[in-house]
Amino acid sequence: MPKNIIGSVLVVGGGIAGMQSALDLANSGYYVYLLEKSPSIGGIMSQLDKTFPTNDCAM
Amino acid sequence: MSDWEPKIVSFLCNWCSYGAADLTGVSRMQYPPNIRIVRIPCTGRMSPKFALAALREGADAVWVSG
Amino acid sequence: MEYAQAVPLKYAIDPDECIYLQKGKCGNCKDVCPADAIDYEQKEIKKTLNVGSIILSSGFTPFDPSKFDNYQYAMYPNVVTSMEFERILSASGPTHGHVLTRPKSSKKKDAENVKAPKKIAWLQCVGSRDMNRCDNAHCSSVCCMYAIKEAVIAKEHVGDDLDCTIFFMDMRTHGKDFERYYDAAREKHGIRFERSRIHTITEVPGTNDLSVRYANEKGELRNEVFDMIVLSIGLESSKQNIALANKLGLDLTPQNFCKTSTFEPVATSREGIFVCGAFQGPKDIPQSVVDASAAADAAGAILAQARNTLTRSPEVVPETNVIGERPRIGVFVCRCGSNIAGIVDVVAVAEYASKLPYVEFSTDNLYACSQDTQDNMVQLIKEKNLNRIVVAACTPKTHEPLFQETLLNSGLNKYLFEMANIRNHDSWVHKNNPELATNKAKDLVRSAVSKVALAAPLAEAELEVNQTAMVIGGGISGITTAKSLAMQGFHTHLIERSGQLGGQALNLYHTASNEDVQEKLSAMIQDIEQNKKITIHLNTELSSVEGFVGNFKTTLSSKRKKKVLEHGVAVIATGAVPFQPNEYCFGQDSRIITSLDLDKKFMDNDPILQDLVNAVFIQCVGSREPDHPYCSRVCCTHSVHNALELKKRNPKMNVYILYRDIRTYGEREILYKEARAAGVIFIRYSVNQKPGVVLSDGKILVTATDHVLDRPVEIEADLLTLASSIIPYKDEKLAKFFKVPMNDDGFFVERHAKLGPSEFATAGVFLCGLAHYPKPIDESIAQGQAAASRSVTLLSQKTIHTSGTVAKVNPAICSSCGVCLSICPYSAPSFLDAKARMFRGKAQINPVLCKGCGLCVASCRSGALHLQGFDNDQIFSQIFALSEAG
């Protein structure tokens, strides 16, 4: 076992997957750096209108 | 009588019928707008007094679902 | 700023477009900004971070069709991409959700030619499954479904007479409830599906209408004109993704997605770096969310020792005491884009609300749930000193927690809140009656206002979380969850009904990427058998479950012995079973077998496989049929892979696959391509004209209609493999134990189809594997990890809070009759014991056990019980408010 384990994670990409990873890790006791190239998070999903198959709003 | 529209007050259980009413919306099913929904945590919460109060206050029908 | 709901909602300067930064002139924004927030001097900063692990979730880039000259996307204004069409449909998009054709230019003459389209076509597989015009051999997995969705929503916006046609090769609706959506689109919404790949689009001279020429299924040539054509563009890896992978030294697949293996679906080729979402392969939202949690789990597993070493606690806004204050109610009426405002006159509703008793402030918002509105709400609560809030919007079942968070952030107790459901219960269901819908919205708001006026701040009970987990089902996903939880440091009990771990994976030969399933599976089993943090219970079933999140008490029964297990979370991984076919002469000849039987023959190296002349597969046996109206997701890939395996063993063998749509989604498409190249013959059949199988003189005769030749073909099969469906256990007992729902098919229903695929609405209960929906091994493992990750978010907290909506006794008027004790299903009421200082023998409620159902309250003959948040006076006030004229 390495001794100096760092309790933080870098998540690259703030779309739906990156946000979910970041939330899970943060809620599990790890510090998260969420990196996103554009000025806002949400990724492609935030550009969608509704989602299948429930027709729920994507926002 | 043909213009008469009933007023319906409904008491819906938060865990089933209220969710079903939500789903009706999500599915865009259409129904007449005569119904007013009161959310209750469970039909166990339903007291006969609520139904009587609604009728006394002018409801033509009371619907309890859960 | 990209759009009104962006998080964070801040403007940013695009340095490539800014005149000041490019040419040193302008500077207007700096002059007009009242907050003096403009800083032209900000430079790129390089920062070095030391982290324990990296997760890549850098997504995909939508395929750019402008390089296809045959579709003239760049030239014809009414050829749009599916991403653009999403924006056209969106209430916050350029046309505010009105579906309109596009002007050729911004000139006035052209702008006037804009019209509501009458005919729209979708062209599938643009930039997918195409090696001729681009290099994307893969299927993008999501386009079939989003095209159907766009067509359905377009009809909803434009009206039923909008003519929608989808041109496709194979319709791939392989996800949960997707097939039903497809059926409804065809049968209920009247969307036309044409199996044809369009080669060229041309503009009708003198107009911007579009003409296509195609051959329909019968081989007839057709010309058709559309007002608008949507290109269903595929998903591909961006150049940045590829560069990033190269920089980090990660292996990519030939399709430039991040390479992973079936048994470690989120691990990249480099230790400590994980991948999730569409960079791993084209996939839909739920699968991305599953992967995301799985990657979080994988990272957590290697960092478990350092948990809580770097985290900081958020600042808690101190709660304002509002007791004794006169109610000052704020009402926020949401437009929900056009969802509510399109029908209900929200301005009139907000105006009406402002005149209601105790209402201090009311307004309408474009999206009440967006970050900007939330921030604004906090501001307004403080500014106007509001102490009760009503949001008239969608349903509290999905959005109440969000708004309660806003209340907390502004220092208000979260129970000083009420929602009026003017979308799901109003605008969506009365769309032809705007006036009555507006009246109804006013009534609902009035009712909510009168209720919230009586709301009191409530306290939540704190309870400890038992740090043990229970996983039900010892198949591949359950094994994965148990292993993950143990690696994150939590003791786990794995319950298996049979005498052996492994589940359905025990019957599988190779994965689609040719890994030996049995070899990997036995390594996994050995691994968890040796793990000291895992207790395995074989031949064990559940006989009862008590308790709730954090404190479950489950009775296990095994060979008539009973054992009680206390645990904080439960994971349902109970799997599914193969369907035993009841058609195609199954059971009448030993050469007619199921896919799993064929895997067994491969494993046993059955000599019969060498000498086959004709091997036939029939797809969709028991899937996409009235009894099982869903697609079993794995069978197409399984059969294609097995067909290739047969060809490998004997290249001279004739292998036929009889199918309805080949659904080798994602990079599995490559296998389909390989199979065609290897000479596997694919014959399509329709559900109305299923293949015939007859046994005659010891021969198996299979008949089908060849779709290319449109002529019947007869094959004498030496081996007939039926790709039978995956069917759920329909375990009603288990569903009842944990109070979790099942869908019509018998699969468990997750919390949210998109955002909560691996958990239930019931707190502390999680879901993975085939019990959720049919899926291949890689997805089962990812979901097993995801269920573990979701469980850890609970287990890693020492305590959790229960709801404040619980019953409370006024002991002074309790008559100690005991009705509440006998009636409560959760054993929450009890009598205060004889030694209590006050109110001996009176009833009391344990707020941790109380579910807030109100059964005791309605039954109390003394009126001593109150349900906080749903008290008598509150419900009466709602009833009274509803009767007042609007």
PDB file of N, CA, C and O in Angstrom, chain C residues 497 538-543 555-564:
ATOM      1  N   ARG C 497     -29.604 -16.990  -3.711  1.00  0.00           N
ATOM      2  CA  ARG C 497     -30.647 -17.996  -3.497  1.00  0.00           C
ATOM      3  C   ARG C 497     -30.182 -19.399  -3.863  1.00  0.00           C
ATOM      4  O   ARG C 497     -30.600 -20.372  -3.262  1.00  0.00           O
ATOM      5  N   LEU C 538     -25.010 -18.484   0.882  1.00  0.00           N
ATOM      6  CA  LEU C 538     -25.578 -19.253  -0.235  1.00  0.00           C
ATOM      7  C   LEU C 538     -26.867 -19.930   0.203  1.00  0.00           C
ATOM      8  O   LEU C 538     -27.139 -20.059   1.394  1.00  0.00           O
ATOM      9  N   ASN C 539     -27.655 -20.396  -0.755  1.00  0.00           N
ATOM     10  CA  ASN C 539     -28.938 -21.057  -0.486  1.00  0.00           C
ATOM     11  C   ASN C 539     -29.787 -20.271   0.512  1.00  0.00           C
ATOM     12  O   ASN C 539     -30.404 -20.840   1.406  1.00  0.00           O
ATOM     13  N   THR C 540     -29.766 -18.975   0.367  1.00  0.00           N
ATOM     14  CA  THR C 540     -30.418 -18.123   1.358  1.00  0.00           C
ATOM     15  C   THR C 540     -31.427 -17.204   0.681  1.00  0.00           C
ATOM     16  O   THR C 540     -31.176 -16.688  -0.393  1.00  0.00           O
ATOM     17  N   GLU C 541     -32.583 -17.059   1.323  1.00  0.00           N
ATOM     18  CA  GLU C 541     -33.568 -16.109   0.817  1.00  0.00           C
ATOM     19  C   GLU C 541     -34.003 -15.182   1.943  1.00  0.00           C
ATOM     20  O   GLU C 541     -33.704 -15.432   3.104  1.00  0.00           O
ATOM     21  N   LEU C 542     -34.714 -14.132   1.564  1.00  0.00           N
ATOM     22  CA  LEU C 542     -35.186 -13.188   2.575  1.00  0.00           C
ATOM     23  C   LEU C 542     -36.559 -13.606   3.052  1.00  0.00           C
ATOM     24  O   LEU C 542     -37.416 -13.957   2.251  1.00  0.00           O
ATOM     25  N   SER C 543     -36.781 -13.573   4.363  1.00  0.00           N
ATOM     26  CA  SER C 543     -38.134 -13.880   4.795  1.00  0.00           C
ATOM     27  C   SER C 543     -38.846 -12.666   5.368  1.00  0.00           C
ATOM     28  O   SER C 543     -40.069 -12.666   5.451  1.00  0.00           O
ATOM     29  N   THR C 555     -34.505 -10.520   7.929  1.00  0.00           N
ATOM     30  CA  THR C 555     -34.417 -11.900   8.388  1.00  0.00           C
ATOM     31  C   THR C 555     -34.099 -12.785   7.192  1.00  0.00           C
ATOM     32  O   THR C 555     -34.811 -12.774   6.189  1.00  0.00           O
ATOM     33  N   LEU C 556     -33.004 -13.513   7.302  1.00  0.00           N
ATOM     34  CA  LEU C 556     -32.585 -14.418   6.226  1.00  0.00           C
ATOM     35  C   LEU C 556     -32.995 -15.822   6.601  1.00  0.00           C
ATOM     36  O   LEU C 556     -32.901 -16.214   7.769  1.00  0.00           O
ATOM     37  N   SER C 557     -33.459 -16.588   5.611  1.00  0.00           N
ATOM     38  CA  SER C 557     -33.756 -17.975   5.937  1.00  0.00           C
ATOM     39  C   SER C 557     -32.983 -18.884   5.002  1.00  0.00           C
ATOM     40  O   SER C 557     -32.892 -18.653   3.800  1.00  0.00           O
ATOM     41  N   SER C 558     -32.377 -19.893   5.608  1.00  0.00           N
ATOM     42  CA  SER C 558     -31.565 -20.835   4.870  1.00  0.00           C
ATOM     43  C   SER C 558     -31.738 -22.200   5.503  1.00  0.00           C
ATOM     44  O   SER C 558     -31.464 -22.378   6.692  1.00  0.00           O
ATOM     45  N   LYS C 559     -32.227 -23.128   4.734  1.00  0.00           N
ATOM     46  CA  LYS C 559     -32.475 -24.500   5.237  1.00  0.00           C
ATOM     47  C   LYS C 559     -33.185 -24.469   6.589  1.00  0.00           C
ATOM     48  O   LYS C 559     -32.724 -25.043   7.574  1.00  0.00           O
ATOM     49  N   ARG C 560     -34.256 -23.771   6.646  1.00  0.00           N
ATOM     50  CA  ARG C 560     -35.109 -23.656   7.827  1.00  0.00           C
ATOM     51  C   ARG C 560     -34.441 -22.942   9.007  1.00  0.00           C
ATOM     52  O   ARG C 560     -34.992 -22.847  10.083  1.00  0.00           O
ATOM     53  N   LYS C 561     -33.206 -22.463   8.797  1.00  0.00           N
ATOM     54  CA  LYS C 561     -32.579 -21.671   9.856  1.00  0.00           C
ATOM     55  C   LYS C 561     -32.824 -20.196   9.552  1.00  0.00           C
ATOM     56  O   LYS C 561     -32.778 -19.784   8.393  1.00  0.00           O
ATOM     57  N   LYS C 562     -33.072 -19.439  10.608  1.00  0.00           N
ATOM     58  CA  LYS C 562     -33.305 -18.006  10.392  1.00  0.00           C
ATOM     59  C   LYS C 562     -32.207 -17.197  11.066  1.00  0.00           C
ATOM     60  O   LYS C 562     -31.687 -17.591  12.105  1.00  0.00           O
ATOM     61  N   LYS C 563     -31.895 -16.081  10.422  1.00  0.00           N
ATOM     62  CA  LYS C 563     -30.834 -15.246  10.963  1.00  0.00           C
ATOM     63  C   LYS C 563     -31.222 -13.802  10.702  1.00  0.00           C
ATOM     64  O   LYS C 563     -31.739 -13.475   9.636  1.00  0.00           O
ATOM     65  N   VAL C 564     -31.001 -12.936  11.695  1.00  0.00           N
ATOM     66  CA  VAL C 564     -31.338 -11.523  11.488  1.00  0.00           C
ATOM     67  C   VAL C 564     -30.076 -10.740  11.154  1.00  0.00           C
ATOM     68  O   VAL C 564     -29.043 -10.912  11.794  1.00  0.00           O
TER      69      VAL C 564
END
